[in-house]
Amino acid sequence: MEEVREGPALGGGMEEPASPQEPPSPAAPETPGLPAPEQPTEAYAQQLLLQEWAPPGGSLELPPRLTWKLLFLQRPLYRNLLRSPNPEGINIYEPAPPTGPTQQPLETLGNFHGWDIKTEELQQGLSWTVKQQGVDLLAEGLWEELLDVERPHITVMDWYEDSRLDVCVYELHVWLLAADRRTVIAQHHVAPRTSGRGPPGHWVQVRLPNPSATRTHAFVSQDLTEGGEQRLWVPHKNFFVTPVLPQVSHVFRQYGPGVRFVRFLHKTKNRMERGGLLRTRVTNSSVSVQFRE
């Protein structure tokens, strides 16, 4: 069938000459794509991870469903397993940024993805902000035999603001749970009272594990100077630095078989003022798993 061509419009007379077309622009040079990172072989991934993790005895037996290449990608050890550990982007090496009373919901003040948040009302205009989240250890790449036989350390850490809104402005509650998410295998609870020394708004440390308990975390050591100054030991750099936040930490050791979940919950004190809510802030929360030295 022949192609149907449209004729000139009615009353159009002669066809208007076609407008000259612009010459095509030269094609932009193609940006060469970045080469995909080369994946290590199974043997090389095993060598790298055993050197990095340094398990007791220098070796680990993997179940048939796991490979060293998969573990190399997941990195389940020596990694913070909490989501949004620093929702408000606060630096522990600087004083807490000044803030006044606010009427904004907490969720609008940062990235709180992964946290379940609620409020507990108290007397005299006080309240707790309660934030919690659960960690599925198997989903993060750990495996049953590792948790039940090797029982690596499970370390929890937190930093909170010495807001002076009350005698106790912070609580930490952590449970190691079985597969049913209800059976408690081990737990840790702390409600520190601050000393009142130093300017308000600095960050506080309450309890610390032995600095040799993990290779890659930093820990606070108290009363290392004549003035009782808190200093932060950074093992992989082999020196102390001085933070300006209080820190809470605990290491679960020899907790028994069956741990599959970690429930992490902290509470921070608020006080209602005429212009809104004064808050105690918290930052750099972490749950990690590592081998003992």
mmCIF file of C-alpha atoms in Angstrom:
data_model
loop_
_atom_site.group_PDB
_atom_site.id
_atom_site.type_symbol
_atom_site.label_atom_id
_atom_site.label_comp_id
_atom_site.label_asym_id
_atom_site.label_seq_id
_atom_site.Cartn_x
_atom_site.Cartn_y
_atom_site.Cartn_z
ATOM 1 C CA MET A 1 0.000 0.000 0.000
ATOM 2 C CA GLU A 2 1.275 3.384 -0.903
ATOM 3 C CA GLU A 3 2.083 5.885 1.806
ATOM 4 C CA VAL A 4 -0.504 8.623 2.098
ATOM 5 C CA ARG A 5 1.027 12.071 1.873
ATOM 6 C CA GLU A 6 -0.775 15.134 3.178
ATOM 7 C CA GLY A 7 -1.428 17.826 0.572
ATOM 8 C CA PRO A 8 -1.039 21.581 1.025
ATOM 9 C CA ALA A 9 -3.454 23.260 3.412
ATOM 10 C CA LEU A 10 -6.558 24.870 1.885
ATOM 11 C CA GLY A 11 -5.792 28.307 0.513
ATOM 12 C CA GLY A 12 -2.114 27.710 1.165
ATOM 13 C CA GLY A 13 -0.946 28.181 -2.429
ATOM 14 C CA MET A 14 2.714 27.327 -2.830
ATOM 15 C CA GLU A 15 4.406 25.529 -0.009
ATOM 16 C CA GLU A 16 6.658 27.623 2.184
ATOM 17 C CA PRO A 17 10.276 26.688 2.012
ATOM 18 C CA ALA A 18 11.345 24.580 4.926
ATOM 19 C CA SER A 19 13.345 26.457 7.545
ATOM 20 C CA PRO A 20 16.966 25.503 7.560
ATOM 21 C CA GLN A 21 17.792 22.985 10.281
ATOM 22 C CA GLU A 22 20.503 23.722 12.790
ATOM 23 C CA PRO A 23 23.554 21.574 12.375
ATOM 24 C CA PRO A 24 23.645 18.797 14.974
ATOM 25 C CA SER A 25 25.759 19.569 17.985
ATOM 26 C CA PRO A 26 28.834 17.461 18.322
ATOM 27 C CA ALA A 27 28.255 14.446 20.493
ATOM 28 C CA ALA A 28 29.582 14.819 24.014
ATOM 29 C CA PRO A 29 32.451 12.495 24.735
ATOM 30 C CA GLU A 30 31.323 9.469 26.633
ATOM 31 C CA THR A 31 32.458 9.318 30.211
ATOM 32 C CA PRO A 32 34.182 6.036 30.765
ATOM 33 C CA GLY A 33 32.395 4.066 33.468
ATOM 34 C CA LEU A 34 34.257 3.235 36.615
ATOM 35 C CA PRO A 35 35.391 -0.364 36.596
ATOM 36 C CA ALA A 36 33.526 -2.559 39.019
ATOM 37 C CA PRO A 37 35.609 -3.320 42.099
ATOM 38 C CA GLU A 38 37.301 -6.644 41.771
ATOM 39 C CA GLN A 39 35.862 -9.240 44.128
ATOM 40 C CA PRO A 40 38.414 -11.204 46.138
ATOM 41 C CA THR A 41 38.726 -14.909 45.705
ATOM 42 C CA GLU A 42 37.415 -17.166 48.460
ATOM 43 C CA ALA A 43 40.919 -17.862 49.728
ATOM 44 C CA TYR A 44 41.942 -14.197 49.686
ATOM 45 C CA ALA A 45 38.717 -13.097 51.448
ATOM 46 C CA GLN A 46 39.394 -15.697 54.151
ATOM 47 C CA GLN A 47 42.941 -14.463 54.609
ATOM 48 C CA LEU A 48 41.869 -10.814 54.851
ATOM 49 C CA LEU A 49 39.064 -11.421 57.337
ATOM 50 C CA LEU A 50 41.075 -13.705 59.601
ATOM 51 C CA GLN A 51 43.797 -11.069 59.754
ATOM 52 C CA GLU A 52 41.253 -8.331 60.458
ATOM 53 C CA TRP A 53 39.149 -10.234 62.999
ATOM 54 C CA ALA A 54 41.954 -12.137 64.752
ATOM 55 C CA PRO A 55 39.706 -14.900 66.186
ATOM 56 C CA PRO A 56 41.012 -17.037 69.051
ATOM 57 C CA GLY A 57 43.213 -19.741 67.588
ATOM 58 C CA GLY A 58 43.542 -17.823 64.325
ATOM 59 C CA SER A 59 40.826 -19.726 62.404
ATOM 60 C CA LEU A 60 37.057 -20.030 62.044
ATOM 61 C CA GLU A 61 34.839 -22.817 60.770
ATOM 62 C CA LEU A 62 32.009 -21.610 58.526
ATOM 63 C CA PRO A 63 28.710 -23.453 58.089
ATOM 64 C CA PRO A 64 28.112 -24.776 54.538
ATOM 65 C CA ARG A 65 25.666 -21.982 53.679
ATOM 66 C CA LEU A 66 28.272 -19.251 54.259
ATOM 67 C CA THR A 67 31.290 -18.240 52.196
ATOM 68 C CA TRP A 68 34.200 -15.979 53.014
ATOM 69 C CA LYS A 69 33.344 -13.837 49.991
ATOM 70 C CA LEU A 70 29.872 -13.199 51.399
ATOM 71 C CA LEU A 71 31.284 -12.319 54.818
ATOM 72 C CA PHE A 72 33.765 -10.000 53.134
ATOM 73 C CA LEU A 73 30.815 -8.044 51.718
ATOM 74 C CA GLN A 74 28.674 -8.107 54.882
ATOM 75 C CA ARG A 75 31.434 -7.389 57.421
ATOM 76 C CA PRO A 76 29.300 -8.465 60.415
ATOM 77 C CA LEU A 77 32.118 -8.027 62.970
ATOM 78 C CA TYR A 78 33.679 -4.763 64.170
ATOM 79 C CA ARG A 79 30.808 -2.782 62.656
ATOM 80 C CA ASN A 80 28.084 -0.655 64.234
ATOM 81 C CA LEU A 81 24.872 -2.647 63.785
ATOM 82 C CA LEU A 82 22.519 0.176 64.792
ATOM 83 C CA ARG A 83 20.752 2.274 62.178
ATOM 84 C CA SER A 84 20.975 6.083 62.368
ATOM 85 C CA PRO A 85 23.413 6.044 65.316
ATOM 86 C CA ASN A 86 23.882 9.832 65.229
ATOM 87 C CA PRO A 87 20.451 11.214 64.251
ATOM 88 C CA GLU A 88 21.220 14.867 64.950
ATOM 89 C CA GLY A 89 24.760 14.901 63.564
ATOM 90 C CA ILE A 90 26.392 15.894 66.868
ATOM 91 C CA ASN A 91 30.181 15.758 67.248
ATOM 92 C CA ILE A 92 31.313 14.249 70.560
ATOM 93 C CA TYR A 93 34.568 16.233 70.423
ATOM 94 C CA GLU A 94 32.715 19.557 70.583
ATOM 95 C CA PRO A 95 30.312 20.961 73.182
ATOM 96 C CA ALA A 96 26.705 20.150 72.462
ATOM 97 C CA PRO A 97 25.363 22.843 70.094
ATOM 98 C CA PRO A 98 23.262 25.318 72.093
ATOM 99 C CA THR A 99 19.552 24.783 71.792
ATOM 100 C CA GLY A 100 16.562 26.407 73.427
ATOM 101 C CA PRO A 101 13.069 25.150 74.127
ATOM 102 C CA THR A 102 11.427 23.616 71.074
ATOM 103 C CA GLN A 103 7.888 22.701 70.123
ATOM 104 C CA GLN A 104 8.970 20.594 67.144
ATOM 105 C CA PRO A 105 8.526 16.825 67.231
ATOM 106 C CA LEU A 106 11.790 14.964 67.729
ATOM 107 C CA GLU A 107 11.422 13.169 64.393
ATOM 108 C CA THR A 108 11.735 16.513 62.566
ATOM 109 C CA LEU A 109 15.077 17.369 64.188
ATOM 110 C CA GLY A 110 17.196 14.736 62.457
ATOM 111 C CA ASN A 111 17.319 11.362 60.753
ATOM 112 C CA PHE A 112 15.767 8.898 63.206
ATOM 113 C CA HIS A 113 15.258 6.088 60.699
ATOM 114 C CA GLY A 114 15.215 2.737 62.462
ATOM 115 C CA TRP A 115 14.311 4.108 65.912
ATOM 116 C CA ASP A 116 11.014 3.445 67.678
ATOM 117 C CA ILE A 117 10.279 6.627 69.660
ATOM 118 C CA LYS A 118 7.800 7.329 72.445
ATOM 119 C CA THR A 119 7.403 9.677 75.424
ATOM 120 C CA GLU A 120 6.949 8.816 79.100
ATOM 121 C CA GLU A 121 5.384 11.638 81.101
ATOM 122 C CA LEU A 122 6.723 12.341 84.609
ATOM 123 C CA GLN A 123 5.860 14.855 87.333
ATOM 124 C CA GLN A 124 6.832 18.551 87.555
ATOM 125 C CA GLY A 125 6.995 19.073 83.799
ATOM 126 C CA LEU A 126 9.578 16.328 83.262
ATOM 127 C CA SER A 127 9.405 13.507 80.739
ATOM 128 C CA TRP A 128 11.510 10.773 79.174
ATOM 129 C CA THR A 129 12.123 10.430 75.456
ATOM 130 C CA VAL A 130 12.450 6.677 74.911
ATOM 131 C CA LYS A 131 14.202 5.467 71.757
ATOM 132 C CA GLN A 132 14.824 1.818 70.975
ATOM 133 C CA GLN A 133 15.661 -0.516 68.142
ATOM 134 C CA GLY A 134 16.360 -4.198 67.706
ATOM 135 C CA VAL A 135 19.315 -5.854 66.000
ATOM 136 C CA ASP A 136 18.830 -9.196 64.245
ATOM 137 C CA LEU A 137 22.304 -10.689 64.549
ATOM 138 C CA LEU A 138 21.742 -13.427 61.958
ATOM 139 C CA ALA A 139 20.338 -10.939 59.433
ATOM 140 C CA GLU A 140 23.476 -8.831 59.919
ATOM 141 C CA GLY A 141 25.669 -11.735 58.774
ATOM 142 C CA LEU A 142 26.547 -13.535 62.012
ATOM 143 C CA TRP A 143 25.783 -17.241 62.366
ATOM 144 C CA GLU A 144 24.532 -19.577 65.101
ATOM 145 C CA GLU A 145 27.743 -21.530 65.626
ATOM 146 C CA LEU A 146 29.758 -18.338 66.027
ATOM 147 C CA LEU A 147 27.375 -16.901 68.642
ATOM 148 C CA ASP A 148 26.862 -20.153 70.546
ATOM 149 C CA VAL A 149 30.400 -21.573 70.537
ATOM 150 C CA GLU A 150 32.837 -18.711 70.051
ATOM 151 C CA ARG A 151 30.607 -16.207 71.875
ATOM 152 C CA PRO A 152 32.320 -13.025 70.694
ATOM 153 C CA HIS A 153 31.993 -9.903 72.776
ATOM 154 C CA ILE A 154 28.912 -7.763 72.203
ATOM 155 C CA THR A 155 29.741 -4.136 72.991
ATOM 156 C CA VAL A 156 27.218 -1.338 73.479
ATOM 157 C CA MET A 157 28.180 2.333 73.642
ATOM 158 C CA ASP A 158 26.382 5.637 73.936
ATOM 159 C CA TRP A 159 27.150 9.316 74.540
ATOM 160 C CA TYR A 160 24.716 11.663 76.233
ATOM 161 C CA GLU A 161 24.544 15.348 77.049
ATOM 162 C CA ASP A 162 25.027 16.489 80.646
ATOM 163 C CA SER A 163 21.982 18.743 80.366
ATOM 164 C CA ARG A 164 21.504 19.240 84.139
ATOM 165 C CA LEU A 165 17.735 19.070 83.646
ATOM 166 C CA ASP A 166 17.543 16.619 86.553
ATOM 167 C CA VAL A 167 19.791 14.508 88.777
ATOM 168 C CA CYS A 168 19.473 11.641 86.300
ATOM 169 C CA VAL A 169 19.032 12.654 82.666
ATOM 170 C CA TYR A 170 19.894 9.366 80.924
ATOM 171 C CA GLU A 171 19.241 5.628 81.183
ATOM 172 C CA LEU A 172 20.515 2.704 79.103
ATOM 173 C CA HIS A 173 18.826 -0.712 78.915
ATOM 174 C CA VAL A 174 20.119 -3.559 76.733
ATOM 175 C CA TRP A 175 18.852 -7.129 76.435
ATOM 176 C CA LEU A 176 20.391 -10.093 74.620
ATOM 177 C CA LEU A 177 17.418 -12.138 73.407
ATOM 178 C CA ALA A 178 16.827 -15.655 72.106
ATOM 179 C CA ALA A 179 15.213 -16.485 68.763
ATOM 180 C CA ASP A 180 11.717 -15.952 70.162
ATOM 181 C CA ARG A 181 12.646 -12.294 70.922
ATOM 182 C CA ARG A 182 11.264 -12.722 74.461
ATOM 183 C CA THR A 183 13.663 -14.991 76.357
ATOM 184 C CA VAL A 184 16.359 -12.859 78.007
ATOM 185 C CA ILE A 185 19.827 -14.445 78.019
ATOM 186 C CA ALA A 186 21.741 -11.442 79.377
ATOM 187 C CA GLN A 187 20.929 -7.830 80.172
ATOM 188 C CA HIS A 188 22.511 -4.581 81.287
ATOM 189 C CA HIS A 189 20.877 -1.509 82.854
ATOM 190 C CA VAL A 190 22.422 1.764 83.997
ATOM 191 C CA ALA A 191 20.982 5.088 85.173
ATOM 192 C CA PRO A 192 24.010 7.269 85.896
ATOM 193 C CA ARG A 193 23.991 10.356 88.070
ATOM 194 C CA THR A 194 26.297 13.070 86.801
ATOM 195 C CA SER A 195 28.806 14.643 89.143
ATOM 196 C CA GLY A 196 27.824 18.233 88.368
ATOM 197 C CA ARG A 197 31.422 19.135 87.613
ATOM 198 C CA GLY A 198 32.293 21.115 84.528
ATOM 199 C CA PRO A 199 30.022 23.275 82.399
ATOM 200 C CA PRO A 200 26.553 22.012 81.537
ATOM 201 C CA GLY A 201 26.105 20.681 78.026
ATOM 202 C CA HIS A 202 29.311 18.630 77.925
ATOM 203 C CA TRP A 203 29.169 14.956 77.056
ATOM 204 C CA VAL A 204 29.528 12.333 79.780
ATOM 205 C CA GLN A 205 31.134 8.897 80.188
ATOM 206 C CA VAL A 206 29.931 6.600 82.932
ATOM 207 C CA ARG A 207 31.252 3.065 82.614
ATOM 208 C CA LEU A 208 33.816 1.549 80.328
ATOM 209 C CA PRO A 209 35.102 -1.871 79.338
ATOM 210 C CA ASN A 210 38.743 -2.830 79.386
ATOM 211 C CA PRO A 211 40.402 -0.969 76.463
ATOM 212 C CA SER A 212 41.867 -4.283 75.325
ATOM 213 C CA ALA A 213 38.394 -5.784 74.890
ATOM 214 C CA THR A 214 38.187 -4.694 71.276
ATOM 215 C CA ARG A 215 40.664 -3.664 68.646
ATOM 216 C CA THR A 216 38.836 -1.024 66.720
ATOM 217 C CA HIS A 217 36.667 0.931 69.162
ATOM 218 C CA ALA A 218 37.715 3.924 71.232
ATOM 219 C CA PHE A 219 37.128 3.844 74.955
ATOM 220 C CA VAL A 220 37.082 6.446 77.699
ATOM 221 C CA SER A 221 39.384 6.126 80.668
ATOM 222 C CA GLN A 222 38.428 8.094 83.779
ATOM 223 C CA ASP A 223 40.660 9.780 86.347
ATOM 224 C CA LEU A 224 43.820 9.379 84.307
ATOM 225 C CA THR A 225 45.025 12.845 85.284
ATOM 226 C CA GLU A 226 45.266 14.629 88.607
ATOM 227 C CA GLY A 227 42.087 16.558 87.877
ATOM 228 C CA GLY A 228 40.119 13.439 87.070
ATOM 229 C CA GLU A 229 39.876 14.409 83.403
ATOM 230 C CA GLN A 230 38.196 11.974 81.058
ATOM 231 C CA ARG A 231 40.350 10.954 78.145
ATOM 232 C CA LEU A 232 39.556 8.797 75.137
ATOM 233 C CA TRP A 233 41.923 5.940 74.313
ATOM 234 C CA VAL A 234 42.123 5.263 70.578
ATOM 235 C CA PRO A 235 43.734 1.801 70.309
ATOM 236 C CA HIS A 236 44.557 1.765 66.601
ATOM 237 C CA LYS A 237 46.298 5.165 66.949
ATOM 238 C CA ASN A 238 47.820 4.410 70.353
ATOM 239 C CA PHE A 239 47.042 7.739 72.037
ATOM 240 C CA PHE A 240 44.505 9.543 74.211
ATOM 241 C CA VAL A 241 42.233 12.388 73.170
ATOM 242 C CA THR A 242 39.864 14.388 75.345
ATOM 243 C CA PRO A 243 36.181 14.271 74.362
ATOM 244 C CA VAL A 244 33.629 16.701 75.708
ATOM 245 C CA LEU A 245 30.678 14.260 75.934
ATOM 246 C CA PRO A 246 29.815 11.659 78.577
ATOM 247 C CA GLN A 247 29.841 8.060 77.370
ATOM 248 C CA VAL A 248 28.126 4.905 78.598
ATOM 249 C CA SER A 249 29.457 1.510 77.571
ATOM 250 C CA HIS A 250 29.213 -2.144 78.442
ATOM 251 C CA VAL A 251 30.675 -5.385 77.088
ATOM 252 C CA PHE A 252 28.721 -8.651 77.236
ATOM 253 C CA ARG A 253 31.102 -11.583 77.749
ATOM 254 C CA GLN A 254 30.344 -15.316 78.137
ATOM 255 C CA TYR A 255 26.626 -14.644 77.844
ATOM 256 C CA GLY A 256 25.555 -18.216 77.113
ATOM 257 C CA PRO A 257 24.256 -19.892 73.949
ATOM 258 C CA GLY A 258 21.165 -18.895 72.016
ATOM 259 C CA VAL A 259 21.603 -15.133 71.543
ATOM 260 C CA ARG A 260 19.994 -14.041 68.276
ATOM 261 C CA PHE A 261 18.780 -10.477 68.903
ATOM 262 C CA VAL A 262 19.928 -7.359 70.750
ATOM 263 C CA ARG A 263 17.363 -4.897 72.042
ATOM 264 C CA PHE A 264 18.912 -1.461 72.624
ATOM 265 C CA LEU A 265 16.898 1.186 74.526
ATOM 266 C CA HIS A 266 17.957 4.525 75.936
ATOM 267 C CA LYS A 267 15.981 7.235 77.725
ATOM 268 C CA THR A 268 16.787 10.951 77.848
ATOM 269 C CA LYS A 269 15.213 13.508 80.185
ATOM 270 C CA ASN A 270 13.192 16.517 79.017
ATOM 271 C CA ARG A 271 11.761 19.491 80.901
ATOM 272 C CA MET A 272 8.835 21.596 79.734
ATOM 273 C CA GLU A 273 9.477 25.339 79.799
ATOM 274 C CA ARG A 274 7.300 28.266 78.788
ATOM 275 C CA GLY A 275 8.677 28.288 75.240
ATOM 276 C CA GLY A 276 8.645 24.544 74.709
ATOM 277 C CA LEU A 277 10.639 21.432 75.571
ATOM 278 C CA LEU A 278 14.237 21.445 76.767
ATOM 279 C CA ARG A 279 15.857 18.143 75.745
ATOM 280 C CA THR A 280 18.817 15.989 76.706
ATOM 281 C CA ARG A 281 20.509 14.878 73.528
ATOM 282 C CA VAL A 282 22.293 11.621 72.765
ATOM 283 C CA THR A 283 24.638 10.585 69.962
ATOM 284 C CA ASN A 284 27.015 7.936 68.592
ATOM 285 C CA SER A 285 24.984 4.979 69.848
ATOM 286 C CA SER A 286 26.457 1.631 68.842
ATOM 287 C CA VAL A 287 26.098 -2.120 69.095
ATOM 288 C CA SER A 288 28.992 -4.154 67.721
ATOM 289 C CA VAL A 289 30.347 -7.692 67.853
ATOM 290 C CA GLN A 290 34.044 -8.475 68.083
ATOM 291 C CA PHE A 291 36.463 -11.116 69.302
ATOM 292 C CA ARG A 292 38.178 -10.685 72.608
ATOM 293 C CA GLU A 293 41.879 -10.006 72.509
#
